Coordinates of C-alpha atoms in Angstrom, one line a residue:
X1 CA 57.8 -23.4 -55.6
X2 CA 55.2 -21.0 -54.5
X3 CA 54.7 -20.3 -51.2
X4 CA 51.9 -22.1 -49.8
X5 CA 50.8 -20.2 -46.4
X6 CA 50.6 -16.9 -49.3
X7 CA 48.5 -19.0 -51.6
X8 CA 46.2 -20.1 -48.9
X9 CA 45.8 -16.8 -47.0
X10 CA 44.9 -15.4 -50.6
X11 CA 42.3 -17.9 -51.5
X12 CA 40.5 -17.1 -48.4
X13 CA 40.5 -13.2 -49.3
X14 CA 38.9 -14.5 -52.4
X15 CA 36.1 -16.1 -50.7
X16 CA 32.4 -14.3 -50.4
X17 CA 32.5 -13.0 -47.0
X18 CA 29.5 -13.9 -44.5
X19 CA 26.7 -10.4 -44.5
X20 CA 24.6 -12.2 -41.9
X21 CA 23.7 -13.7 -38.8
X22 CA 21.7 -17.3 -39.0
X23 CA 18.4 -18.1 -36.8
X24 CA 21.0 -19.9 -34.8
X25 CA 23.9 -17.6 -34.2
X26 CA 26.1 -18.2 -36.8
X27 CA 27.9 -16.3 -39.8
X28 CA 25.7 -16.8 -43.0
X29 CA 25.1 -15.8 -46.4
X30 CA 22.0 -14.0 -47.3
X31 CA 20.2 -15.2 -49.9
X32 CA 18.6 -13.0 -53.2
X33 CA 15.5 -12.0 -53.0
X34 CA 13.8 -14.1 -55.5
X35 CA 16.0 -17.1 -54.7
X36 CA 14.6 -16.4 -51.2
X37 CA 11.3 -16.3 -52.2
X38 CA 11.4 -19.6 -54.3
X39 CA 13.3 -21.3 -51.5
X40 CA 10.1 -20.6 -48.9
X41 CA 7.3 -21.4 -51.8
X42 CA 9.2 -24.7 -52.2
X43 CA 9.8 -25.7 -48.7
X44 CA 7.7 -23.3 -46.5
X45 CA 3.8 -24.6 -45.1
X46 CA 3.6 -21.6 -43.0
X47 CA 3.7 -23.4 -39.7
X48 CA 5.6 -22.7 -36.8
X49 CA 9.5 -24.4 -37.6
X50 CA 12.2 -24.8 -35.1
X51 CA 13.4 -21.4 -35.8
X52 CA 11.3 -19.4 -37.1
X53 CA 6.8 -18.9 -35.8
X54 CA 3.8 -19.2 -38.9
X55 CA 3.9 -15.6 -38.1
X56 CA 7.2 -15.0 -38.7
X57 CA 7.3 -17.1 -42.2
X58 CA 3.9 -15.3 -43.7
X59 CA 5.8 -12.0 -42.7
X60 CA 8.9 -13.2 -44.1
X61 CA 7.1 -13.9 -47.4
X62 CA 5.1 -11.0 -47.5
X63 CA 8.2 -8.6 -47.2
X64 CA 9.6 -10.9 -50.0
X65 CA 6.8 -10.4 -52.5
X66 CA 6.7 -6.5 -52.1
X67 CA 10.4 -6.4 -53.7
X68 CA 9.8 -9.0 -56.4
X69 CA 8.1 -8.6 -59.4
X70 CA 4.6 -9.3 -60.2
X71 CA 5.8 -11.8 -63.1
X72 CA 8.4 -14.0 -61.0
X73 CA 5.5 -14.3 -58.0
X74 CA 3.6 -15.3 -60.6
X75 CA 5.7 -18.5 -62.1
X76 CA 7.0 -19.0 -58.2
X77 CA 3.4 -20.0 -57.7
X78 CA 3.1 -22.2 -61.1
X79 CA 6.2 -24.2 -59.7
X80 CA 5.6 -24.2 -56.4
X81 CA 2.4 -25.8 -57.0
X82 CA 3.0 -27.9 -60.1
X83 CA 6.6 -28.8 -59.3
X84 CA 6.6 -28.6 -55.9
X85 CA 3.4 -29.7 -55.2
X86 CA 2.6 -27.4 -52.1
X87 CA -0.3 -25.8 -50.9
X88 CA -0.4 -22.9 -48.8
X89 CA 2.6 -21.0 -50.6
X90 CA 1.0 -21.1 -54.0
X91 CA -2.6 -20.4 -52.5
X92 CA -0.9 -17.3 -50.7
X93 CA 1.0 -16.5 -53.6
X94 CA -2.0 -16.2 -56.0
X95 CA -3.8 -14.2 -53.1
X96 CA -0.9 -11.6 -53.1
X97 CA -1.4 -11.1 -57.2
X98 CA -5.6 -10.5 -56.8
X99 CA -4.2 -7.3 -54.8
X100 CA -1.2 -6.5 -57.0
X101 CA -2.0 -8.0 -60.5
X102 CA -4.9 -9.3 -60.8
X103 CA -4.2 -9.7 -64.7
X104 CA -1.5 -11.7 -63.9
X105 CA -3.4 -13.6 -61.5
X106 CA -6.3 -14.4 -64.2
X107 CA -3.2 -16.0 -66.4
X108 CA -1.9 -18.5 -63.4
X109 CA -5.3 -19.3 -61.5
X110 CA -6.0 -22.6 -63.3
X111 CA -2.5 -23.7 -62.8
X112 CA -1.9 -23.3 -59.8
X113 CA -5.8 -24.0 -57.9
X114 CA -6.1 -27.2 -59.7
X115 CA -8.3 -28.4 -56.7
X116 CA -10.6 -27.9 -54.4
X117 CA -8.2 -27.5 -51.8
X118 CA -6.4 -25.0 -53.4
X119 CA -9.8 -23.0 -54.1
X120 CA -10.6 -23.3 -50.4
X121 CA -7.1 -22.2 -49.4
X122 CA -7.3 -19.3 -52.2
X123 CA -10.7 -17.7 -50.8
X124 CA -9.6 -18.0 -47.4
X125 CA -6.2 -16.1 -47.5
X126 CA -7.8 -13.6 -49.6
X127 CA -11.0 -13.3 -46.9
X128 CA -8.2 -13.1 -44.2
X129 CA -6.9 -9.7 -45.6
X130 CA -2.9 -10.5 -44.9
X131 CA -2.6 -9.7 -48.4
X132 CA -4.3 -6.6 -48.7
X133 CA -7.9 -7.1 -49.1
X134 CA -10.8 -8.6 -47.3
X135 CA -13.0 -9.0 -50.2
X136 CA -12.2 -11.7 -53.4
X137 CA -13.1 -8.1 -56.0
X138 CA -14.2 -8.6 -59.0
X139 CA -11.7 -10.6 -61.3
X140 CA -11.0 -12.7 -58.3
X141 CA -14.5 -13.4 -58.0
X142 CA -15.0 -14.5 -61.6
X143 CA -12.3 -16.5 -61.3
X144 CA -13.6 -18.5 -58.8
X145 CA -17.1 -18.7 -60.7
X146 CA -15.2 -20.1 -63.5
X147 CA -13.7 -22.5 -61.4
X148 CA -17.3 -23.9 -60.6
X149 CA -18.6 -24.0 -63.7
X150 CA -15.5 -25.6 -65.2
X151 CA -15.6 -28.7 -62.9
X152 CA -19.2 -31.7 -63.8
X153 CA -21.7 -31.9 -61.4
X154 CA -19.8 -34.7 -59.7
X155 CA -16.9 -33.2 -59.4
X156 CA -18.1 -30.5 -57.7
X157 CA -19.8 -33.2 -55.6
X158 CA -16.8 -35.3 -54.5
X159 CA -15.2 -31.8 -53.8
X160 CA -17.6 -31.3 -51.2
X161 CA -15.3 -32.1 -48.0
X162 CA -13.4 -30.4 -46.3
X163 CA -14.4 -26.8 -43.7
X164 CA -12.8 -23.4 -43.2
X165 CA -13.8 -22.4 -45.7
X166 CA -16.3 -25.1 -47.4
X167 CA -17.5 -25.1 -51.1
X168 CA -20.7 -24.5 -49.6
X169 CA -19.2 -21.2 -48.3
X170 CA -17.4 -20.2 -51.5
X171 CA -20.5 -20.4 -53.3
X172 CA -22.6 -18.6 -51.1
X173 CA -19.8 -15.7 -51.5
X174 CA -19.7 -16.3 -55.3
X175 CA -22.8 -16.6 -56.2
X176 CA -22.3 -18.5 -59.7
X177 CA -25.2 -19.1 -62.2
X178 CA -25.9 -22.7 -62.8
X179 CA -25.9 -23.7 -66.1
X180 CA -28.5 -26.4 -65.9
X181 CA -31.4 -27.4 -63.8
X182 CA -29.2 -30.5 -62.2
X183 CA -26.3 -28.2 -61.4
X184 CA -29.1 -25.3 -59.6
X185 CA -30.4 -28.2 -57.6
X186 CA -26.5 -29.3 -56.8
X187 CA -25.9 -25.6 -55.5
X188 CA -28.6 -25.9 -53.6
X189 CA -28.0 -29.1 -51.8
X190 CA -24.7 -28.2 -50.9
X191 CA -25.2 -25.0 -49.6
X192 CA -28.6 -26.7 -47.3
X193 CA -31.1 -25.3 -49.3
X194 CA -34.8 -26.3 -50.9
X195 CA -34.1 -28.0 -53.8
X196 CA -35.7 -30.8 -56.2
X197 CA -34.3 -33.9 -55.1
X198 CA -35.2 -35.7 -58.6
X199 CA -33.0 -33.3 -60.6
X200 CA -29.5 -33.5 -58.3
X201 CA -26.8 -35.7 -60.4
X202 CA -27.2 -39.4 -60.4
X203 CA -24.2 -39.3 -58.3
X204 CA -25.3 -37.5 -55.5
X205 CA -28.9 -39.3 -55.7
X206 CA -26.9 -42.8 -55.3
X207 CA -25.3 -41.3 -52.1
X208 CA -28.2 -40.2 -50.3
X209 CA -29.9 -43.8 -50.9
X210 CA -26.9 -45.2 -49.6
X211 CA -27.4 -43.0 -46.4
X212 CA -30.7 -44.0 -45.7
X213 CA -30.2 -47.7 -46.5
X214 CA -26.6 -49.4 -46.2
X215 CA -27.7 -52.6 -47.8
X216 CA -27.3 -50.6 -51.6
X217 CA -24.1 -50.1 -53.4
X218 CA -21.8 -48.5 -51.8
X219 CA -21.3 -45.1 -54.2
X220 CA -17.8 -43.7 -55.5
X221 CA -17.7 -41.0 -53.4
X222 CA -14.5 -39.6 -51.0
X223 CA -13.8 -41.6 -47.9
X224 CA -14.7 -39.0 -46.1
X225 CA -18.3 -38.7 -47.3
X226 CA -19.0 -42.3 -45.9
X227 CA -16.7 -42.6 -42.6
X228 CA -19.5 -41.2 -40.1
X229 CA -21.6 -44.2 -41.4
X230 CA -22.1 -47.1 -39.6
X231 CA -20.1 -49.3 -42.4
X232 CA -19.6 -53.0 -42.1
X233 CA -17.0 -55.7 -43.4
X234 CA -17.9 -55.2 -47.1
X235 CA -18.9 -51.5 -47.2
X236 CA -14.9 -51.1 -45.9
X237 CA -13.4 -53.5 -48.9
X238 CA -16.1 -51.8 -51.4
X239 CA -14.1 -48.3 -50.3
X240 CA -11.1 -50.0 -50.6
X241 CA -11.4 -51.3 -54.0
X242 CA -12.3 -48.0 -55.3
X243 CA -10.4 -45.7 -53.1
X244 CA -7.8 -43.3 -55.0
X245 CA -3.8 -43.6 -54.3
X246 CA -3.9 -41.3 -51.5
X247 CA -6.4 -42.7 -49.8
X248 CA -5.4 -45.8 -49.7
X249 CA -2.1 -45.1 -48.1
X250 CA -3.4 -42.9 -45.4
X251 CA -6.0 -46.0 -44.7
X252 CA -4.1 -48.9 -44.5
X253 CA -4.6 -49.6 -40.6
X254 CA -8.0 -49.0 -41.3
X255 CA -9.0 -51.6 -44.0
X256 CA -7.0 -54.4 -41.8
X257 CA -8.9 -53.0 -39.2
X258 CA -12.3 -53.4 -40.6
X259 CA -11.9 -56.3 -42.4
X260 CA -10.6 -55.9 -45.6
X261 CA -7.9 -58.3 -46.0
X262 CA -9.7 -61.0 -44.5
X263 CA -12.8 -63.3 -46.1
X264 CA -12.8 -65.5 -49.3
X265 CA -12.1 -62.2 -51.3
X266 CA -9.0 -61.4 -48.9
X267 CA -6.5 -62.4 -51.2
X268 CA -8.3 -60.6 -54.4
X269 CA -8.1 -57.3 -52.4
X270 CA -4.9 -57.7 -50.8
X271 CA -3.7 -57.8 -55.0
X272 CA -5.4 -55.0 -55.8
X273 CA -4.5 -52.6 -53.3
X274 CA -0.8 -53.7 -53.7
X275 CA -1.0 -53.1 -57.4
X276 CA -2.8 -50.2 -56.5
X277 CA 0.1 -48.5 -54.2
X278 CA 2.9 -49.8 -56.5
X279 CA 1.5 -48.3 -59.7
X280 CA 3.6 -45.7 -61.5
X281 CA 0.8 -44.1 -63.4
X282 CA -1.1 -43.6 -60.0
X283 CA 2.0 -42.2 -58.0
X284 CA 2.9 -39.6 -60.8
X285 CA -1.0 -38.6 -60.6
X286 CA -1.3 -38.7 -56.8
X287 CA 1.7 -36.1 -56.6
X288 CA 3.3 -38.6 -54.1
X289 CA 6.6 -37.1 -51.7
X290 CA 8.5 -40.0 -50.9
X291 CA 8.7 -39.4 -47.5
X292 CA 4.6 -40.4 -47.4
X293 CA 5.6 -43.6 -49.0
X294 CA 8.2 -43.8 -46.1
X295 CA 5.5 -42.8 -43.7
X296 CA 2.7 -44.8 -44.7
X297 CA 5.4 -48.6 -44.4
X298 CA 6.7 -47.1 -40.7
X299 CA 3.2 -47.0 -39.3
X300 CA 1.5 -49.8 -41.1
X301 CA 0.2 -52.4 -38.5
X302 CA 1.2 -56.4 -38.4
X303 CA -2.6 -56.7 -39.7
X304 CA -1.4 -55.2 -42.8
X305 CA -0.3 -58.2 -45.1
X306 CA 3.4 -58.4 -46.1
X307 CA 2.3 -58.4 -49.6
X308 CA 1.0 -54.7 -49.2
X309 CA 3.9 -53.3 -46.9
X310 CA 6.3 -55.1 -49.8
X311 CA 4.3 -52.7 -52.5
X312 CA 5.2 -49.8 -50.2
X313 CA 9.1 -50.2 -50.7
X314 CA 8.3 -51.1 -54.6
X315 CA 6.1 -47.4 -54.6
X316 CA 9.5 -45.4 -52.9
X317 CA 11.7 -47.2 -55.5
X318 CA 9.4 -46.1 -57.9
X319 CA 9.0 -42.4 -56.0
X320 CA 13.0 -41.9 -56.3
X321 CA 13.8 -43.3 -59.4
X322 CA 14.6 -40.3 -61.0
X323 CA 17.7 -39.5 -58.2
X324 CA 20.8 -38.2 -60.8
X325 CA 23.5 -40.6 -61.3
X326 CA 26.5 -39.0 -61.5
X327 CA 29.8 -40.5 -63.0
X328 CA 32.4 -40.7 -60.4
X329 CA 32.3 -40.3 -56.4
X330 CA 29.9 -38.4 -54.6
X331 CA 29.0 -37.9 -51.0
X332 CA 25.5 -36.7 -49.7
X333 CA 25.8 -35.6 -46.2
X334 CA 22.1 -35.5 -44.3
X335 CA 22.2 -33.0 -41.3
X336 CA 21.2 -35.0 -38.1
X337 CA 21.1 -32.2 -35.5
X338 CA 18.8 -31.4 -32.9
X339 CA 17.1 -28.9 -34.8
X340 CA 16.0 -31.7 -37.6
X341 CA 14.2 -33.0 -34.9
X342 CA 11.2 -31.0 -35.6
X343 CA 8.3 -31.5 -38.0
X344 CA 9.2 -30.9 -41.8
X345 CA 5.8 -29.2 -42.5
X346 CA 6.1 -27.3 -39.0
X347 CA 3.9 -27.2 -35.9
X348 CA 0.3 -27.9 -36.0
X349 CA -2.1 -27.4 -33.6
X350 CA -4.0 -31.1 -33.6
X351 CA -2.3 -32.4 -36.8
X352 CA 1.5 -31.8 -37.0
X353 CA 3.6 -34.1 -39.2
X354 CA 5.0 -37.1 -37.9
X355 CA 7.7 -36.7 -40.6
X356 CA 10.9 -34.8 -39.1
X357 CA 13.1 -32.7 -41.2
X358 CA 15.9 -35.5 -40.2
X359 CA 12.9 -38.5 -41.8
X360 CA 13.5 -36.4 -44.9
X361 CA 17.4 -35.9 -45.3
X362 CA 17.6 -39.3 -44.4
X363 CA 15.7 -40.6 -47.4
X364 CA 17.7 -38.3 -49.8
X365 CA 20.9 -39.7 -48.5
X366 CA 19.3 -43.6 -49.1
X367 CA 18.4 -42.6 -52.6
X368 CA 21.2 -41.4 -53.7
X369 CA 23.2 -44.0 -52.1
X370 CA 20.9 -46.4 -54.0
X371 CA 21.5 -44.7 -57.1
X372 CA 25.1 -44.4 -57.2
X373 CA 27.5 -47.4 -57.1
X374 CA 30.6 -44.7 -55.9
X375 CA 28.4 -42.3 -53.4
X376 CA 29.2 -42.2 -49.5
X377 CA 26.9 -41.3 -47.0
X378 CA 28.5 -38.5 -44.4
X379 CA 25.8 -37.8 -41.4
X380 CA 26.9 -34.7 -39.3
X381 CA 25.9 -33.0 -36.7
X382 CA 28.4 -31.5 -34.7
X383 CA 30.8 -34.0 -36.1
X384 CA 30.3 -36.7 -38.7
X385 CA 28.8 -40.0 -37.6
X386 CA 30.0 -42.7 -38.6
X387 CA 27.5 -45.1 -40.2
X388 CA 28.4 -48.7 -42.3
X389 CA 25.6 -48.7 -44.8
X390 CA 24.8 -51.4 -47.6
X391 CA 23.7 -49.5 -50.7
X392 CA 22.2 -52.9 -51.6
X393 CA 19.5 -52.2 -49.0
X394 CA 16.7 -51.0 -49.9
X395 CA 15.6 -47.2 -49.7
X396 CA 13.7 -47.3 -46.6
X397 CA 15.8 -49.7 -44.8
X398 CA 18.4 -47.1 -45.0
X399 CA 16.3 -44.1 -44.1
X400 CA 15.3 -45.5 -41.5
X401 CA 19.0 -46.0 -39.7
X402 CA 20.0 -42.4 -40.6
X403 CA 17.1 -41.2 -39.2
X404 CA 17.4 -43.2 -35.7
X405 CA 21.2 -41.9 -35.4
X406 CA 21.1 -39.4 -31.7
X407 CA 21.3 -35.9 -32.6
X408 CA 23.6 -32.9 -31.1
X409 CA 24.5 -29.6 -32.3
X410 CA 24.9 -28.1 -36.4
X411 CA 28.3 -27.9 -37.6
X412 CA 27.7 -27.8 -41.4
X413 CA 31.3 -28.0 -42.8
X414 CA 31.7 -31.2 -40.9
X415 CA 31.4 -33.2 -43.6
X416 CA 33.4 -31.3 -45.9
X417 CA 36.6 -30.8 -43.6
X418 CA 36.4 -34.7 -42.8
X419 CA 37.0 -35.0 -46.5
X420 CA 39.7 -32.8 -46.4
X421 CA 41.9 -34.6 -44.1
X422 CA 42.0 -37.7 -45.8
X423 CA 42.4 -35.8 -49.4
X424 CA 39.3 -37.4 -50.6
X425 CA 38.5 -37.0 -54.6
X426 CA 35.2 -36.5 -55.9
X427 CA 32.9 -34.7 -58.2
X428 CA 29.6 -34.0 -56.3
X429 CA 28.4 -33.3 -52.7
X430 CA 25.1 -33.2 -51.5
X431 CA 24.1 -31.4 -48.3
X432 CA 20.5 -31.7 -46.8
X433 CA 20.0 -29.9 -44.1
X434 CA 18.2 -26.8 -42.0
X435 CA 21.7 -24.8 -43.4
X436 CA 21.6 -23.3 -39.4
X437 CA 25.2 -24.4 -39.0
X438 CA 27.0 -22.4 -35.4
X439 CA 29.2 -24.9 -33.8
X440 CA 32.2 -24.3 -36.5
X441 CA 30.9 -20.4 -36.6
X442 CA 33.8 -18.1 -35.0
X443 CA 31.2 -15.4 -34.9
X444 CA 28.5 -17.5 -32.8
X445 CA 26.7 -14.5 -31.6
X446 CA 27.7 -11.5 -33.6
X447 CA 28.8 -10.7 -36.9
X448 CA 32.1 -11.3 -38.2
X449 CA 32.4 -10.8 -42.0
X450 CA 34.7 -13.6 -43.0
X451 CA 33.8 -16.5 -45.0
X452 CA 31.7 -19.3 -43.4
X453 CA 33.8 -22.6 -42.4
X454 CA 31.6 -24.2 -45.1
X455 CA 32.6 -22.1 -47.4
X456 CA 36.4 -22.1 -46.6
X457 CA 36.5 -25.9 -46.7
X458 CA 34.7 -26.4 -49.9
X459 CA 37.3 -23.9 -51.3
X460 CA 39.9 -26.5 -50.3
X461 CA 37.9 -29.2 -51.7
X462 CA 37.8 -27.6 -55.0
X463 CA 41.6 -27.0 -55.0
X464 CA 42.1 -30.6 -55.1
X465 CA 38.6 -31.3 -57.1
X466 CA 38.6 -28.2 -59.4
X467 CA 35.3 -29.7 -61.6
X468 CA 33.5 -30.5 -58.3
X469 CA 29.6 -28.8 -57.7
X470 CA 27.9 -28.5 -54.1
X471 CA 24.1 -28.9 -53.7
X472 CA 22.8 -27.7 -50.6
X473 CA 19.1 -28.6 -50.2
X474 CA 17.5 -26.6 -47.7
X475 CA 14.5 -28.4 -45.8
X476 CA 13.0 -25.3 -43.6
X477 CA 13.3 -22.0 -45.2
X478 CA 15.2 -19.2 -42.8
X479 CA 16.7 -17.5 -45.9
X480 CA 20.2 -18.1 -45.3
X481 CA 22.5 -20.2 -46.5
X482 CA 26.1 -21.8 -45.6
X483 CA 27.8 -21.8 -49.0
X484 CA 27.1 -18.7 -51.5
X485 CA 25.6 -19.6 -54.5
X486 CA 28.2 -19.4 -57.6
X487 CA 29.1 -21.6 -60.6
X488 CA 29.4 -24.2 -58.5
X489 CA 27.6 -24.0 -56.0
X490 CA 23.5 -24.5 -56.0
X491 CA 21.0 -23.6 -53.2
X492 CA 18.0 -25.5 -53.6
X493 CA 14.5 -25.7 -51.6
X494 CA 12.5 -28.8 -51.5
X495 CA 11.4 -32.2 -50.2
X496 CA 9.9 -33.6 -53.2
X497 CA 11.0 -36.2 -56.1
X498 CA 11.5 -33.2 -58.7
X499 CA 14.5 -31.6 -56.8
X500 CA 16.4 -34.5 -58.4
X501 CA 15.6 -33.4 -61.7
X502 CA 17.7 -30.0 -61.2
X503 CA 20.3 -31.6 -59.0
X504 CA 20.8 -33.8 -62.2
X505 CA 20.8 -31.0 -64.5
X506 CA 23.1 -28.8 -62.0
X507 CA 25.6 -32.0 -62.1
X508 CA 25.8 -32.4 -65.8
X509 CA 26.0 -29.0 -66.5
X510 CA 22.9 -28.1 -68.2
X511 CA 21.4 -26.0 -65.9
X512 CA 21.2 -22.2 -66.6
X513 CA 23.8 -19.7 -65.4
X514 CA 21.2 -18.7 -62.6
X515 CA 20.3 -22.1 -61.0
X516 CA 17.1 -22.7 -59.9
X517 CA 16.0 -19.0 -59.8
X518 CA 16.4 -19.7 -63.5
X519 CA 14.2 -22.5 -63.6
X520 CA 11.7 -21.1 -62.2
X521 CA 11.9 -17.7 -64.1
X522 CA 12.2 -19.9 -67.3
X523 CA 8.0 -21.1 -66.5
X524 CA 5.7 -19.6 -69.3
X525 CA 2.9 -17.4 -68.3

């Protein structure tokens, strides 16, 4: 019989010893370069975290996009955006290849500033000069132009919101060449110049009568175009029959408040806007993170008829419906620390987040729960927490008592040594977390250079369940991780639907040899 105390001191030689120090303290694994850089375009808003300033994460990223390649930057940005669905990341991305490659950049611009937003976000890291350069240059510049001339006039017109930059200030800097009389009189108007009011787009013309008398149709414009106005009763349910998914989920509150719901056509708009936010066509369009959906049901107001917060926990069914199912037991374990606490899109000076990092590893723990008649939920934070959860609940109901559970310190291989103990079986295990585990750190403080507890633990786990994969989803980029990527083992950045889709193909094993750095260097340019 072999000697077991030999085999186990062996085993642990084997493992990847820690090479850093976390935010918190703690022995770590440092993470590649790219796979860095993917984990912060997926995750980071460059806000101040709980560990880490805005400063420190636009430096961070910086240093990271001096060592990688023009070309991986480049489809970083395309997923970050498309996938991913951020928006500072891939703006600052794209801002770092005008300086480097601009070639590159001319190949990825309409992928990744698909909006206005993005535009504005584009011209005003580039303007800033973090990334090299004060002025846009002259690809850049074309690029934007393009952008212009690419969108109708009432596009461009319904684009029109939104400051620091404006549109009106990109096209001042621009300078594009309209096309057409209607779109020269559109440039004008927006940038609060003489123009001929006759040859603006029917559009803008509609808006402007509206403006100067309420009694005419209220015109399909953004919200935001008509919110200063003195609006009654049926102006709101006018805006609310024609408002856009998005819209009518940050607005909810708002219509009841105004009106909408109430009136002979109460019931007619209290359908539609249900049917509206439970709508599968309109959430894939709207680019929808659960967690809104989640949002939008916690704060909606008794006003808000039941009909409409029942659509809300249709539209997160819907929003998580592609969560893997996996044959055979597995165990998500959402990190309810202290430092989850914080915002998951960071501090913001007049508009932070009300979502918490916790809101989010909640939810992932509810849908996969949900989705999977053999999974267990483990909740750590310095220990496990014991929680009796019905998987016949719904998403949110779920979320929202992993969420409430109190909070403490970060011991990350919690979970995984509870496990341990009682000799459980199983063939996946999901961590969501900030990955800034110290409690179960020997070298809390200072450097050490033996494997992390995580790490030591899941190599037991894998004795007894040698097929088993670990997913650790990282929530707040710090670049550091608990369990070294490997064959088994995937790091992976993200709060949004589409990290499902890799944890599914990371489970079944179709996923390439380099995880998600693969994915992403797999994107087409």
């Amino acid at each position: 019989m072999a000697n077991k105390n030999l085999f186990k001191s062996i085993v642990g030689k084997l493992l990847p010893r820690a090479d850093i120090v976390n935010e918190a303290g703690g022995a770590a694994y440092a993470m590649a370069a790219d796979h860095m850089l993917a984990q912060y375009a997926a995750t980071g808003c460059l806000n101040s975290t709980f560990y880490a300033t805005d400063a420190e994460q636009l430096a961070g990223v910086l240093r990271l996009c001096e060592g990688a390649a023009p070309e991986f930057i480049a489809r970083t940005a395309i997923y970050a955006r498309r996938e991913a669905s951020m928006k500072d990341l891939p703006a600052l991305l794209c801002a770092t290849l005008a300086a480097r490659s601009p070639g590159l950049l001319a190949e990825v611009f309409d992928r990744v500033i698909d909006d206005a937003r993005m535009l504005r976000n584009f011209v005003q890291i580039v303007r800033s000069g973090v990334t090299g350069r004060k002025s846009l240059g002259t690809l850049p510049k074309r690029l934007v132009q393009q952008w212009l001339e690419g969108r109708s006039d009432d596009a461009l017109f319904r684009a029109s919101v939104g400051r620091d930059p404006s549109l009106a200030d990109v096209i001042k800097m621009v300078h594009p060449k309209p096309a057409t009389p209607a779109r020269a009189a559109l440039y004008a108007y927006l940038i609060g110049r003489e123009h001929d009011a006759s040859l603006l787009p029917a559009l803008v013309r509609q808006y402007e009568a509206f403006k100067a008398d309420l009694s005419k149709t209220v015109p399909d414009v953004p919200f935001q175009l008509l919110s200063s106005l003195p609006l009654q009763a049926r102006h709101w349910k006018a805006i609310a029959r024609q408002a856009p998914w998005q819209a009518t989920r940050m607005n909810l509150n708002t219509f009841a408040r105004h009106g909408v719901f109430e009136g002979e056509d109460g019931a007619d708009l209290t359908r539609c806007v249900a049917d509206r936010l439970r709508d599968k066509a309109a959430l894939r369009r709207s680019r929808v993170f659960p967690y809104q959906v989640m949002v939008a049901y916690a704060q909606c107001d008794a006003t808000v008829p039941a009909a409409v917060r029942d659509a809300l926990q249709d539209a997160m069914e819907i929003s998580v419906a592609n969560v893997p199912r996996v044959a055979g037991r597995v165990y998500v374990c959402p990190d309810v620390s202290g430092s989850m606490q914080s915002p998951v899109t960071g501090y913001r000076r007049g508009s932070t987040s009300v979502v918490k990092c916790v809101d989010v590893a909640a939810l992932v723990a509810a849908a996969v729960l949900r989705a999977n008649a053999e999974a267990e939920v483990l909740p750590f934070e310095s220990d496990v927490v014991k929680i009796d959860l019905n998987r016949r609940d719904s998403v949110m109901t779920n979320a929202r008592r992993l969420s409430s559970l109190p909070a403490g310190g970060t011991n990350c291989s919690a979970p995984l040594r509870a496990l341990n103990e009682r000799k459980a079986r199983g063939e996946l295990v999901i961590y969501v977390s900030d990955n800034e585990s110290w409690i179960d750190s020997p070298t809390h403080g200072r450097f050490g250079g033996s494997a992390t507890a995580t790490m030591r633990e899941w190599a037991a786990f894998k004795a007894r369940n040698p097929a088993a994969k670990l997913v650790c989803i990282d929530i707040q980029p710090t670049g550091s991780t608990q369990a070294s990527e490997r064959s088994d083992v995937l790091n992976i950045g993200g709060f949004n639907d589409r990290v499902f889709d890799v944890i599914a193909k990371f489970a079944d094993g179709t996923l390439a040899a380099d995880h998600w750095a693969g994915v992403i260097g797999a994107i087409e340019l």
